[in-house]
CSV table of C-alpha atoms and ligand atoms in Angstrom, one decimal:
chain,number,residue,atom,x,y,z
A,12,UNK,CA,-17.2,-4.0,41.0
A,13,UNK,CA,-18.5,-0.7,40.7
A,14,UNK,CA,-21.8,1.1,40.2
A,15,UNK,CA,-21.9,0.3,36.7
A,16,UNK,CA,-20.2,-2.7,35.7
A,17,UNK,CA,-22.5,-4.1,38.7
A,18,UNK,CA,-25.8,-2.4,36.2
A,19,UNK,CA,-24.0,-4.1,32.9
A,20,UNK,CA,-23.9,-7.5,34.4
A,21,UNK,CA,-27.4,-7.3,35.4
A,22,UNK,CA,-28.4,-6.2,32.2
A,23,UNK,CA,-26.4,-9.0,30.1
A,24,UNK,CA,-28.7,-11.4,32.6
A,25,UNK,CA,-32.1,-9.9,32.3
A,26,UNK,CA,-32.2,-7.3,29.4
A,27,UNK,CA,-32.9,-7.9,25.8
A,28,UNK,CA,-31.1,-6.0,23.1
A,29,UNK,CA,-34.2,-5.2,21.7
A,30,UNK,CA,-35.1,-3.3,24.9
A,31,UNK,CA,-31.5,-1.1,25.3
A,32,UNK,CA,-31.9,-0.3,21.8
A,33,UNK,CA,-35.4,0.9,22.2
A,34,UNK,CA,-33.9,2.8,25.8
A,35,UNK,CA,-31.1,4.1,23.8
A,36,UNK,CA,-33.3,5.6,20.7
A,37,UNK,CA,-35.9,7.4,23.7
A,38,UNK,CA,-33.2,8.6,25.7
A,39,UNK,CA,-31.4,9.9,22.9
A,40,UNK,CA,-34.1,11.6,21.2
A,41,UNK,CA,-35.4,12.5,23.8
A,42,UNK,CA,-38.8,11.5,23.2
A,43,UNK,CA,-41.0,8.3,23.2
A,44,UNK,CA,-42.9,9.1,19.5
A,45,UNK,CA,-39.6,9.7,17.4
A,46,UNK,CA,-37.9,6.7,18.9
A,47,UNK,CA,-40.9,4.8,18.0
A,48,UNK,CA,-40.9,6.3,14.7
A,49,UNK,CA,-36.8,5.8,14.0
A,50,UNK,CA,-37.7,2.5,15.1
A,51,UNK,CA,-40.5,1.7,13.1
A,52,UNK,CA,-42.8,0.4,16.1
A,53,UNK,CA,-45.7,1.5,17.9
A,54,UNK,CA,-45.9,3.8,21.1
A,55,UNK,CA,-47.6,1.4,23.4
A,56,UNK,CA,-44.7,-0.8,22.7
A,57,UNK,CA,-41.9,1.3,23.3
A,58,UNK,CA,-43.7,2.2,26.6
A,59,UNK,CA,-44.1,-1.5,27.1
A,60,UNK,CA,-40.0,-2.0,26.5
A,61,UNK,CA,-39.3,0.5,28.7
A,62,UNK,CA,-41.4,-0.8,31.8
A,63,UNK,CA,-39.7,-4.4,31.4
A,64,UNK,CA,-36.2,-2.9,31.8
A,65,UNK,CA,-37.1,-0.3,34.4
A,66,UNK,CA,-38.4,-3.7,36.1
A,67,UNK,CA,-35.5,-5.9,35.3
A,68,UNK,CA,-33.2,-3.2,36.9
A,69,UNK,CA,-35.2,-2.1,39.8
A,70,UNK,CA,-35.3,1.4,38.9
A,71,UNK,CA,-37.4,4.1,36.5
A,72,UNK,CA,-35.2,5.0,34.1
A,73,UNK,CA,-37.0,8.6,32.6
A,74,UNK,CA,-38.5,11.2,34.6
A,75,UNK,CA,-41.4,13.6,33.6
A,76,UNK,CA,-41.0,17.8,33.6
A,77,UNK,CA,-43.4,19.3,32.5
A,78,UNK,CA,-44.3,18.1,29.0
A,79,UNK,CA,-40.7,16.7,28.7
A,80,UNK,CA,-39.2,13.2,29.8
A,81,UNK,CA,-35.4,13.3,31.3
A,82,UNK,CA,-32.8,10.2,32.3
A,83,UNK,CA,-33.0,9.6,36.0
A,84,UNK,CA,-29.4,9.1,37.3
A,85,UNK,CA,-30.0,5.7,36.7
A,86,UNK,CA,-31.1,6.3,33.1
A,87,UNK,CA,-28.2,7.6,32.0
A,88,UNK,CA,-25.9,4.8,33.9
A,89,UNK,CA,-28.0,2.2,31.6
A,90,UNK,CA,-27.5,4.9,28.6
A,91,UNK,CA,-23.8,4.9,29.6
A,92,UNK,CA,-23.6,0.7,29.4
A,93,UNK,CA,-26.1,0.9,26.1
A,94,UNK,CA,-23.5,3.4,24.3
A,95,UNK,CA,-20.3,0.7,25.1
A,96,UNK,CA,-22.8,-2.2,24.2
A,97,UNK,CA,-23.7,-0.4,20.9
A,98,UNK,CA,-20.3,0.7,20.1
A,99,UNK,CA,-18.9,-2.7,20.5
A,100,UNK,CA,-21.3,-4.2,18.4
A,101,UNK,CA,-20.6,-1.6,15.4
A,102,UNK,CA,-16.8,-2.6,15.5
A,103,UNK,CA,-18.3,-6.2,15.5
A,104,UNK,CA,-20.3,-5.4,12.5
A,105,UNK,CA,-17.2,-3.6,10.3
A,106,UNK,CA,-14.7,-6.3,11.4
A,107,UNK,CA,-17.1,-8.8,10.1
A,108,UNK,CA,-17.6,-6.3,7.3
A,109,UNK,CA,-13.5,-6.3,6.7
A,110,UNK,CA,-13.7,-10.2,6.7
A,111,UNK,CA,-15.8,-10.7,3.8
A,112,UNK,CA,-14.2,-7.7,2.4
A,113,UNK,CA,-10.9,-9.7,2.5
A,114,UNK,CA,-12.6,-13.2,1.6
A,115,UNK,CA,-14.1,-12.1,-1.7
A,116,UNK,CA,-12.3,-8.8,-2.7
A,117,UNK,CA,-11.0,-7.5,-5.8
A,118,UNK,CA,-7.1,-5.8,-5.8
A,119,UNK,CA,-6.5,-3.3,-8.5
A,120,UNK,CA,-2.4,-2.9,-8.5
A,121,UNK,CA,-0.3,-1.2,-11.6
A,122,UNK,CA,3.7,-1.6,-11.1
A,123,UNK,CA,5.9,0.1,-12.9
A,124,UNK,CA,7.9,-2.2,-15.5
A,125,UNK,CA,10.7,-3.1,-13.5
A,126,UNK,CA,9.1,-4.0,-10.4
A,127,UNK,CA,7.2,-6.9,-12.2
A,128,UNK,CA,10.2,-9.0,-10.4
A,129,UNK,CA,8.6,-7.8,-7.2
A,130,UNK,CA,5.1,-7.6,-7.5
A,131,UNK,CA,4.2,-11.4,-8.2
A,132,UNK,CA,6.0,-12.7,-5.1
A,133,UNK,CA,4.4,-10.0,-2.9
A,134,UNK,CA,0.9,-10.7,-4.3
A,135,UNK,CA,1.9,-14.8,-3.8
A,136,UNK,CA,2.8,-14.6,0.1
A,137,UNK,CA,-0.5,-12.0,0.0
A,138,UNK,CA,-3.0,-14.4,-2.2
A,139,UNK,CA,-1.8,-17.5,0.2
A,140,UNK,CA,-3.2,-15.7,3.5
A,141,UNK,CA,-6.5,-14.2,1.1
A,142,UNK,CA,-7.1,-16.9,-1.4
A,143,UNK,CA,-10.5,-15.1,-2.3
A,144,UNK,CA,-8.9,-11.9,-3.0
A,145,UNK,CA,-8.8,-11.3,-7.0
A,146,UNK,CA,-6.1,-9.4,-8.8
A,147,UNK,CA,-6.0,-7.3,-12.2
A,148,UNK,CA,-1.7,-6.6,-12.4
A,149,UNK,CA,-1.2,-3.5,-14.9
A,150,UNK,CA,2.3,-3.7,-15.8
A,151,UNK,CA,3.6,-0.6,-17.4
A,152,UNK,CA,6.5,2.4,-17.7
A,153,UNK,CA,6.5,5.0,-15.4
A,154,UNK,CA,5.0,7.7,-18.3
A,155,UNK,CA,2.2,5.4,-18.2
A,156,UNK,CA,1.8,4.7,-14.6
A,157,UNK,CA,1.6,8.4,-13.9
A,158,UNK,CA,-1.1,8.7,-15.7
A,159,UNK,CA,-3.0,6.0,-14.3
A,160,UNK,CA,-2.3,7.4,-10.8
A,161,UNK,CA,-4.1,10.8,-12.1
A,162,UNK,CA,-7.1,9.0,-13.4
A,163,UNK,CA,-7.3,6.9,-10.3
A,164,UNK,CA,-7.5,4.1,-12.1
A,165,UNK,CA,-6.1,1.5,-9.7
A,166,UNK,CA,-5.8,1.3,-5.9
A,167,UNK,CA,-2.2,0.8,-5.3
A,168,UNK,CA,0.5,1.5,-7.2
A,169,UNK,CA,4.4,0.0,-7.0
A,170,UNK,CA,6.8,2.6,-8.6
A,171,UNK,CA,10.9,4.0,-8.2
A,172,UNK,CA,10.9,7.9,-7.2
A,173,UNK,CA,7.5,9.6,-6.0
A,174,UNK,CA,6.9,12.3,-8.4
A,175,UNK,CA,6.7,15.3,-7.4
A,176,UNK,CA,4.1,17.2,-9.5
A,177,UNK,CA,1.2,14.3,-8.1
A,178,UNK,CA,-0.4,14.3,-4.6
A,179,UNK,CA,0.6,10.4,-3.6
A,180,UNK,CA,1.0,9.0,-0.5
A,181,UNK,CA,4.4,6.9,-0.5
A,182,UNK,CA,5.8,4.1,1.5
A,183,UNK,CA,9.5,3.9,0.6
A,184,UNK,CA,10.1,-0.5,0.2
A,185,UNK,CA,13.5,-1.6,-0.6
A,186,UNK,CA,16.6,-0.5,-2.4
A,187,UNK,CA,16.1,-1.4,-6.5
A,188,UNK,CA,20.1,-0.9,-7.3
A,189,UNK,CA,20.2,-0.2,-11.2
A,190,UNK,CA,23.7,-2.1,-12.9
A,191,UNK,CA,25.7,-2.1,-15.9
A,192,UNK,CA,24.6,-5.7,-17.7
A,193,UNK,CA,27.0,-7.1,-19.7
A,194,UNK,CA,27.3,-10.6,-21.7
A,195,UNK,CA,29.1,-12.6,-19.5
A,196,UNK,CA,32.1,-13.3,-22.3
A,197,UNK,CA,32.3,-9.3,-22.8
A,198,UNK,CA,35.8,-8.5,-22.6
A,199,UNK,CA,34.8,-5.9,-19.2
A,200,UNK,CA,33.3,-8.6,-17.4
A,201,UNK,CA,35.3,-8.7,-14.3
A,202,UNK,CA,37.6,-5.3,-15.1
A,203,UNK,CA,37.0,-3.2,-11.7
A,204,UNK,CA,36.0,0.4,-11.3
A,205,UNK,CA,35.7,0.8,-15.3
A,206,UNK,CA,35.2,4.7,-15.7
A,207,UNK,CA,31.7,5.7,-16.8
A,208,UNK,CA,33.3,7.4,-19.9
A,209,UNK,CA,34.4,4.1,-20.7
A,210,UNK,CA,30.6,2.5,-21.5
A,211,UNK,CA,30.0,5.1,-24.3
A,212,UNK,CA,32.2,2.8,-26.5
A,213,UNK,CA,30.2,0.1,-25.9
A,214,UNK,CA,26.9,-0.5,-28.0
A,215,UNK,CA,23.8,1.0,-25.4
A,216,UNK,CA,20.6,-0.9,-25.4
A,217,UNK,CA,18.0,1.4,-23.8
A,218,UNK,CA,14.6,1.3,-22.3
A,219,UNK,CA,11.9,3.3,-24.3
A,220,UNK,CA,11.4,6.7,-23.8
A,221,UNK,CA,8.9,7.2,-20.9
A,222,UNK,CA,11.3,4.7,-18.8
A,223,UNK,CA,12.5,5.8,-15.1
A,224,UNK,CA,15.1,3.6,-15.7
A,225,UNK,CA,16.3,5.5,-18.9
A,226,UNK,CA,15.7,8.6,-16.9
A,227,UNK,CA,18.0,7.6,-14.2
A,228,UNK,CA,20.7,6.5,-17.0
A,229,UNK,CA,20.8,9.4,-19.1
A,230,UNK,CA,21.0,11.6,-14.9
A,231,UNK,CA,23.9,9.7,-14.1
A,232,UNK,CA,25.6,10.9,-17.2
A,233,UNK,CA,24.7,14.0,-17.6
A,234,UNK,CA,25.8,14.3,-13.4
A,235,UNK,CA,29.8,13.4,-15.0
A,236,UNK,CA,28.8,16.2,-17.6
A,237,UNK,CA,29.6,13.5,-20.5
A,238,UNK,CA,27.1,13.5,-23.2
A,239,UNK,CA,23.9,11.1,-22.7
A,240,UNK,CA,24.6,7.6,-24.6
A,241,UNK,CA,22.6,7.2,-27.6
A,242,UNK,CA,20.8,4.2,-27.8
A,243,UNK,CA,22.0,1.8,-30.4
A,244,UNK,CA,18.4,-0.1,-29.7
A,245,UNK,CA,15.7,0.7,-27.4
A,246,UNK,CA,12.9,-2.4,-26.2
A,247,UNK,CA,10.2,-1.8,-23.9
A,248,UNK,CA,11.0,-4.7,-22.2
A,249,UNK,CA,13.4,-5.7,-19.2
A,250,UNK,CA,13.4,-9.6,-20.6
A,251,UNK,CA,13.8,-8.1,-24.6
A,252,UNK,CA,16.8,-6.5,-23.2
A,253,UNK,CA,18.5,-9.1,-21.4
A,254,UNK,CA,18.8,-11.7,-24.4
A,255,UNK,CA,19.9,-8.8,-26.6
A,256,UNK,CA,22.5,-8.5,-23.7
A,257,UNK,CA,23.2,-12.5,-23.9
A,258,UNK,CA,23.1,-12.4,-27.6
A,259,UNK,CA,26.3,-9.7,-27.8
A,260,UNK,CA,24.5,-7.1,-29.0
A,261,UNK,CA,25.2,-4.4,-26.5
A,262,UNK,CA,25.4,-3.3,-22.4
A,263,UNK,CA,22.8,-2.2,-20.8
A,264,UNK,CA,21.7,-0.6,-17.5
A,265,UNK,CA,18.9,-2.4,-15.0
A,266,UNK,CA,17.0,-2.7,-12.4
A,267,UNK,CA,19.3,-5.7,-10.3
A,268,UNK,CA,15.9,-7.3,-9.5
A,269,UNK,CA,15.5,-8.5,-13.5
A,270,UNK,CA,18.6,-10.8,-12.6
A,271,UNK,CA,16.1,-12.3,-9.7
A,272,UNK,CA,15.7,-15.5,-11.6
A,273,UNK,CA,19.1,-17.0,-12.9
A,274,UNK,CA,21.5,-14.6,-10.7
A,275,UNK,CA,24.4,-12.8,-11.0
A,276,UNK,CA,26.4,-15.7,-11.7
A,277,UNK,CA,24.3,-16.7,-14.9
A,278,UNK,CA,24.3,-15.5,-19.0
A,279,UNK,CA,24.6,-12.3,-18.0
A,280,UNK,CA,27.3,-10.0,-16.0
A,281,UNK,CA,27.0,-7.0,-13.7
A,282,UNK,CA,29.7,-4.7,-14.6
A,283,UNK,CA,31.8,-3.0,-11.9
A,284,UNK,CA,31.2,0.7,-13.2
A,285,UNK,CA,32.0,4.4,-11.3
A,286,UNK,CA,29.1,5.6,-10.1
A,287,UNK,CA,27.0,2.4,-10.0
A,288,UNK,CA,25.2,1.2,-8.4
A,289,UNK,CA,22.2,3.9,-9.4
A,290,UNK,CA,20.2,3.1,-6.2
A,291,UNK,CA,17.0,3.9,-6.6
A,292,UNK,CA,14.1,2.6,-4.2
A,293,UNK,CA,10.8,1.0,-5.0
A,294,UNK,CA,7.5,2.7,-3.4
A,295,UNK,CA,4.0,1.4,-2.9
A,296,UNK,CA,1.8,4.4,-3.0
A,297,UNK,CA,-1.9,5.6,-3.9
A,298,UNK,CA,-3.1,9.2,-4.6
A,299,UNK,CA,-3.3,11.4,-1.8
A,300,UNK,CA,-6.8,11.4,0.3
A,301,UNK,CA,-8.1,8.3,-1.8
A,302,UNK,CA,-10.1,6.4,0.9
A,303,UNK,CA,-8.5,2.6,-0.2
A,304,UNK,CA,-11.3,-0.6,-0.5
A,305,UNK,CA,-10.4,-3.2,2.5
A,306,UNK,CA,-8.0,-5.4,0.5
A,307,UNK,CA,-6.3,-2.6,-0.8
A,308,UNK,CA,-5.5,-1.5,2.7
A,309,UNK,CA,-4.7,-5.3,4.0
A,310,UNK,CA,-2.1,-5.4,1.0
A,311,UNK,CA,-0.8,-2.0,1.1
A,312,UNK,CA,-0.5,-3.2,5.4
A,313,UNK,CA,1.0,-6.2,4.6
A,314,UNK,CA,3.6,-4.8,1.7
A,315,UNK,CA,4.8,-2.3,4.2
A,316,UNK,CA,5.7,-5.5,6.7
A,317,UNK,CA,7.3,-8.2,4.3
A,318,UNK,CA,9.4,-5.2,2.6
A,319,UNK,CA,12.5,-6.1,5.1
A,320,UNK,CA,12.1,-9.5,4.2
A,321,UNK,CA,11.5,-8.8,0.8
A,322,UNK,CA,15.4,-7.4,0.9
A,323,UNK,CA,16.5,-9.8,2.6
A,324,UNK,CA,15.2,-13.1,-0.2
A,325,UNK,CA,16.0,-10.7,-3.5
A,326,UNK,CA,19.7,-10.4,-2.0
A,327,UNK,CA,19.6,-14.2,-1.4
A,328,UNK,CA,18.2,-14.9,-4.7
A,329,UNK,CA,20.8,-12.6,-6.1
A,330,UNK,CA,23.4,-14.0,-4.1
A,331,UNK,CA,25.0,-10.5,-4.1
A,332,UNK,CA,26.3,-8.6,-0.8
A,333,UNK,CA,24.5,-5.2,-1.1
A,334,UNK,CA,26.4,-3.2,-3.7
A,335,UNK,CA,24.8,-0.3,-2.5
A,336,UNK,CA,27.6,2.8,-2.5
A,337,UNK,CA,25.9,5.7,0.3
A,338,UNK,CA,27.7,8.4,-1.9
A,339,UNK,CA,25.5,6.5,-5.7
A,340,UNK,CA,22.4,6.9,-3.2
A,341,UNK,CA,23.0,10.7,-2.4
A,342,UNK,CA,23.6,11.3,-6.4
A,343,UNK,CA,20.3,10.0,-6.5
A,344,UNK,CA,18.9,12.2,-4.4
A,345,UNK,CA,19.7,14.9,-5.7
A,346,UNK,CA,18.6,14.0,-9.5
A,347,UNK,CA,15.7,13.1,-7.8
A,348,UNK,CA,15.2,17.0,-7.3
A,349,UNK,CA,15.9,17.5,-11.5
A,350,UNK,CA,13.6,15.0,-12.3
A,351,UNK,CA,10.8,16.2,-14.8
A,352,UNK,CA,8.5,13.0,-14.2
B,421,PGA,P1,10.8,1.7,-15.6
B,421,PGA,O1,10.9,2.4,-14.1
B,421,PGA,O2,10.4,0.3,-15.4
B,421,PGA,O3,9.7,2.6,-16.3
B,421,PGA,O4,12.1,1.9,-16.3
B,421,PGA,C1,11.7,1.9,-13.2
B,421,PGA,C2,12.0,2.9,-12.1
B,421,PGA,O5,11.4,4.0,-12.2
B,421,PGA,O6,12.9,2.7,-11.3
């Protein structure tokens, strides 16, 4: 054991906290009247608390020169073992601090429209470890979202494609692959490789404007230079969409993850289109420099972690094989770059 560990144990034995904090406020400041002063306690008792643990260890601590008082070299071994004793005691205090934090706190999270598929399944296998953690879920487009991330309204936010013109700090997730939906009975059902000229026959039902999705649509035709479809409806709405799909009123294109709950086998059909997959990503992010609460951090943490197996149970749940083309993912990139959002 050396020199110091020796002085540590001997302390954890004899000394009071009381005492090494009133040792570590002298010998810091360097004098016995503004320790006694930070510390709120008379002179003759710091004097007092300093004798018993020059005692206890055998040795004075402080020397006098002139009108000043200095650490003998065993005063500033005890300051060295009062500094680690301190400093382990203030990561005590924040960890307990983080605890409660994370037992009562309250989780501010927008998603952009599409990833409302995602976000209640990560905030389930989240809640389950934090049951006291309380949520406010803002589900909106990504016009809207971006301005929420400007007015820092929220602490996290679950989007597709960072945009560019806002300082955000952004954790790519998964892949969100966007298909051609179809009414199961439509006579393309089950066609392969259907040129993308093909779908401007077809009745379009579109997101709103304001939509990444409908961005990422009207890219991927103006990429073939064919004219943008023109939207024989438009809903707001993922779910609106879907049973105007079912109910034969037109195709549409989605996010794959709206399918998560009856498949790719059910009502509706994912078309096998050039060019499609669109695969976009999804991104957890939050504006640049914000300093995030404590259960923002555990859930931004813990969204980073599941996102593997986040893959992994959508493609189960969609029993698909990834339909992800590399070359649909570099088109992507690059629109990326045009994107005005
Ligand atoms: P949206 O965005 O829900 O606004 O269409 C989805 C996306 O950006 O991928």
């Amino acid at each position: 054991m050396n020199a110091r560990s020796t002085l540590v144990s001997t302390l954890a034995r004899h000394a009071t906290l009381r005492q090494l904090q009133v040792f570590e406020a002298v010998a810091r400041l360097g004098s016995f009247t503004r320790a006694a002063e930070e510390l709120f306690l008379a002179q003759p008792t710091v004097s007092m608390q300093l004798k018993k643990l020059a005692d206890t260890i055998g040795f004075p601590l402080f020397e006098q020169v002139g009108i000043r008082i200095q650490l003998t070299d065993m005063g500033r071994e005890v300051y060295t073992a009062c500094q680690e004793v301190f400093g382990a005691l203030a990561n005590l205090e924040m960890k307990v601090a983080d605890t409660k934090g994370l037992k009562r706190g309250h989780l501010r999270l927008a998603v952009i429209t599409s990833a409302k598929y995602l976000a209640p399944h990560l905030l389930g296998r989240f809640l389950r470890l934090h049951p006291g953690v309380e949520v406010s879920l803002t589900v909106t487009n990504r016009e809207r979202l971006l301005d929420r991330i400007s007015a820092y309204e929220d602490d996290l936010y679950i989007f597709g494609q960072p945009p560019e013109q806002l300082a955000v700090e952004a954790h790519m997730l998964i892949p969100n692959p966007l298909v051609v939906m179809a009414a199961r009975d439509h006579p393309l059902a089950g066609t392969r490789n259907i040129p993308l000229k093909r779908l401007l026959d077809e009745p379009i039902i579109m997101r709103e404007r304001g939509s990444g999705t409908r961005a990422a649509v009207i890219r991927a035709f103006e990429a073939k230079r064919l004219q943008a479809p023109v939207a024989r409806m438009e809903f707001g709405s993922n779910e609106s969409i879907k049973q105007a799909i079912v109910a034969g009123l037109g195709i549409s294109v989605l996010s794959l993850h709206s399918l998560v709950l009856e498949g790719t086998n059910g009502p509706i059909a994912v078309l096998d289109v050039q060019g499609f997959p669109i695969e976009r990503h999804w991104y957890v992010a939050h504006p640049k420099g914000k300093r995030l609460s404590v259960v923002a951090a555990a859930f931004l943490d813990f969204v980073k972690q599941e996102a593997a197996h986040m893959a992994e149970n959508l493609d189960r749940e969609l029993g698909r094989t990834r339909p992800a083309k590399p070359t649909a993912a570099r088109k992507e990139r690059s629109a990326r770059k045009r994107e005005r959002h």
